[in-house]
Amino acid sequence: MSRLPATVLLLVTLAVAALAVSNMDSPARIVLTVGFFLLVPGLAAVALARPAWTSVTWALAIGVSVAVDVLVAQAMLLLGWHPMWAFGALLAVSAGLLAVQVVRPA
């Protein structure tokens, strides 16, 4: 992944975090949050492997994102976490992986 998509995804991650902290109810929050959960964790992780084909990148990103979301949900149930703490942890890990993509040389 080049720096531009990683930067855009990092900005989406920060926007989702800002909307979650502000507790603002709007359709934009729903769209950004669902988009975040479907794409960002997987793209942040899959981009480190640098798949050769774009279609493989997108397919893996969606699959990894859904798998990570399910694992976080199961951990929340098992450990009694609050959803905002789990969401914050997922945001922080995704932002960290995207920051690596932004500063890493191509």
mmCIF file of C-alpha atoms in Angstrom:
data_model
loop_
_atom_site.group_PDB
_atom_site.id
_atom_site.type_symbol
_atom_site.label_atom_id
_atom_site.label_comp_id
_atom_site.label_asym_id
_atom_site.label_seq_id
_atom_site.Cartn_x
_atom_site.Cartn_y
_atom_site.Cartn_z
ATOM 1 C CA MET A 1 0.000 0.000 0.000
ATOM 2 C CA SER A 2 1.347 3.415 -0.866
ATOM 3 C CA ARG A 3 1.420 6.333 1.512
ATOM 4 C CA LEU A 4 -1.702 8.074 0.175
ATOM 5 C CA PRO A 5 -4.190 5.244 0.910
ATOM 6 C CA ALA A 6 -2.545 4.633 4.278
ATOM 7 C CA THR A 7 -2.833 8.333 5.112
ATOM 8 C CA VAL A 8 -6.502 8.394 4.061
ATOM 9 C CA LEU A 9 -7.247 5.324 6.187
ATOM 10 C CA LEU A 10 -5.402 6.887 9.112
ATOM 11 C CA LEU A 11 -7.567 10.008 8.747
ATOM 12 C CA VAL A 12 -10.702 7.819 8.632
ATOM 13 C CA THR A 13 -9.509 6.092 11.812
ATOM 14 C CA LEU A 14 -8.997 9.433 13.533
ATOM 15 C CA ALA A 15 -12.419 10.652 12.339
ATOM 16 C CA VAL A 16 -14.100 7.524 13.712
ATOM 17 C CA ALA A 17 -12.295 8.014 17.022
ATOM 18 C CA ALA A 18 -13.366 11.668 17.181
ATOM 19 C CA LEU A 19 -16.991 10.779 16.418
ATOM 20 C CA ALA A 20 -16.955 8.035 19.065
ATOM 21 C CA VAL A 21 -15.488 10.325 21.725
ATOM 22 C CA SER A 22 -17.914 13.141 20.902
ATOM 23 C CA ASN A 23 -20.844 10.668 21.102
ATOM 24 C CA MET A 24 -22.516 12.486 18.212
ATOM 25 C CA ASP A 25 -25.466 10.690 16.628
ATOM 26 C CA SER A 26 -25.377 11.101 12.861
ATOM 27 C CA PRO A 27 -25.553 8.982 9.721
ATOM 28 C CA ALA A 28 -21.907 9.874 9.028
ATOM 29 C CA ARG A 29 -20.869 8.170 12.258
ATOM 30 C CA ILE A 30 -22.678 4.990 11.284
ATOM 31 C CA VAL A 31 -21.209 4.918 7.774
ATOM 32 C CA LEU A 32 -17.659 5.661 8.947
ATOM 33 C CA THR A 33 -17.828 3.164 11.805
ATOM 34 C CA VAL A 34 -19.153 0.319 9.652
ATOM 35 C CA GLY A 35 -16.562 1.143 6.991
ATOM 36 C CA PHE A 36 -13.867 1.153 9.645
ATOM 37 C CA PHE A 37 -14.858 -2.247 11.008
ATOM 38 C CA LEU A 38 -15.080 -3.785 7.512
ATOM 39 C CA LEU A 39 -11.833 -2.447 6.047
ATOM 40 C CA VAL A 40 -9.342 -0.654 8.244
ATOM 41 C CA PRO A 41 -8.043 -3.360 10.636
ATOM 42 C CA GLY A 42 -7.570 -5.800 7.767
ATOM 43 C CA LEU A 43 -5.995 -3.323 5.364
ATOM 44 C CA ALA A 44 -3.646 -2.120 8.075
ATOM 45 C CA ALA A 45 -2.462 -5.686 8.732
ATOM 46 C CA VAL A 46 -2.530 -7.072 5.182
ATOM 47 C CA ALA A 47 -0.599 -4.134 3.739
ATOM 48 C CA LEU A 48 2.421 -5.167 5.806
ATOM 49 C CA ALA A 49 2.601 -8.391 3.760
ATOM 50 C CA ARG A 50 2.455 -6.466 0.444
ATOM 51 C CA PRO A 51 0.338 -8.883 -1.631
ATOM 52 C CA ALA A 52 1.114 -8.820 -5.353
ATOM 53 C CA TRP A 53 -2.449 -8.248 -6.577
ATOM 54 C CA THR A 54 -4.901 -5.568 -5.540
ATOM 55 C CA SER A 55 -7.839 -7.981 -5.608
ATOM 56 C CA VAL A 56 -6.037 -10.257 -3.155
ATOM 57 C CA THR A 57 -5.349 -7.279 -0.904
ATOM 58 C CA TRP A 58 -9.027 -6.278 -0.759
ATOM 59 C CA ALA A 59 -10.285 -9.839 -0.254
ATOM 60 C CA LEU A 60 -7.783 -10.498 2.525
ATOM 61 C CA ALA A 61 -8.477 -7.111 4.111
ATOM 62 C CA ILE A 62 -12.197 -7.768 4.433
ATOM 63 C CA GLY A 63 -11.626 -11.314 5.711
ATOM 64 C CA VAL A 64 -8.997 -10.265 8.239
ATOM 65 C CA SER A 65 -11.135 -7.325 9.391
ATOM 66 C CA VAL A 66 -14.159 -9.512 10.051
ATOM 67 C CA ALA A 67 -11.989 -12.119 11.802
ATOM 68 C CA VAL A 68 -10.364 -9.479 14.024
ATOM 69 C CA ASP A 69 -13.771 -7.989 14.839
ATOM 70 C CA VAL A 70 -15.100 -11.407 15.866
ATOM 71 C CA LEU A 71 -12.020 -12.126 18.002
ATOM 72 C CA VAL A 72 -12.313 -8.757 19.743
ATOM 73 C CA ALA A 73 -16.022 -9.387 20.378
ATOM 74 C CA GLN A 74 -15.264 -12.807 21.853
ATOM 75 C CA ALA A 75 -12.535 -11.328 24.050
ATOM 76 C CA MET A 76 -15.003 -8.676 25.232
ATOM 77 C CA LEU A 77 -17.478 -11.348 26.266
ATOM 78 C CA LEU A 78 -14.855 -13.518 27.920
ATOM 79 C CA LEU A 79 -13.058 -10.743 29.811
ATOM 80 C CA GLY A 80 -16.024 -8.471 30.513
ATOM 81 C CA TRP A 81 -14.603 -5.509 28.604
ATOM 82 C CA HIS A 82 -16.653 -2.441 27.892
ATOM 83 C CA PRO A 83 -17.302 -1.946 24.149
ATOM 84 C CA MET A 84 -15.690 1.510 24.140
ATOM 85 C CA TRP A 85 -12.457 0.092 25.588
ATOM 86 C CA ALA A 86 -12.347 -2.665 22.984
ATOM 87 C CA PHE A 87 -13.168 -0.175 20.227
ATOM 88 C CA GLY A 88 -10.409 2.103 21.503
ATOM 89 C CA ALA A 89 -7.909 -0.758 21.517
ATOM 90 C CA LEU A 90 -8.853 -1.698 17.950
ATOM 91 C CA LEU A 91 -8.548 1.947 16.895
ATOM 92 C CA ALA A 92 -5.133 2.267 18.543
ATOM 93 C CA VAL A 93 -3.708 -0.897 16.989
ATOM 94 C CA SER A 94 -5.077 -0.001 13.552
ATOM 95 C CA ALA A 95 -3.734 3.550 13.796
ATOM 96 C CA GLY A 96 -0.325 2.224 14.815
ATOM 97 C CA LEU A 97 -0.159 -0.176 11.871
ATOM 98 C CA LEU A 98 -1.286 2.571 9.485
ATOM 99 C CA ALA A 99 1.305 4.967 10.889
ATOM 100 C CA VAL A 100 3.962 2.372 10.069
ATOM 101 C CA GLN A 101 2.623 2.296 6.500
ATOM 102 C CA VAL A 102 2.770 6.094 6.240
ATOM 103 C CA VAL A 103 6.380 6.449 7.406
ATOM 104 C CA ARG A 104 7.764 3.254 5.826
ATOM 105 C CA PRO A 105 9.683 3.760 2.587
ATOM 106 C CA ALA A 106 8.001 2.333 -0.503
#
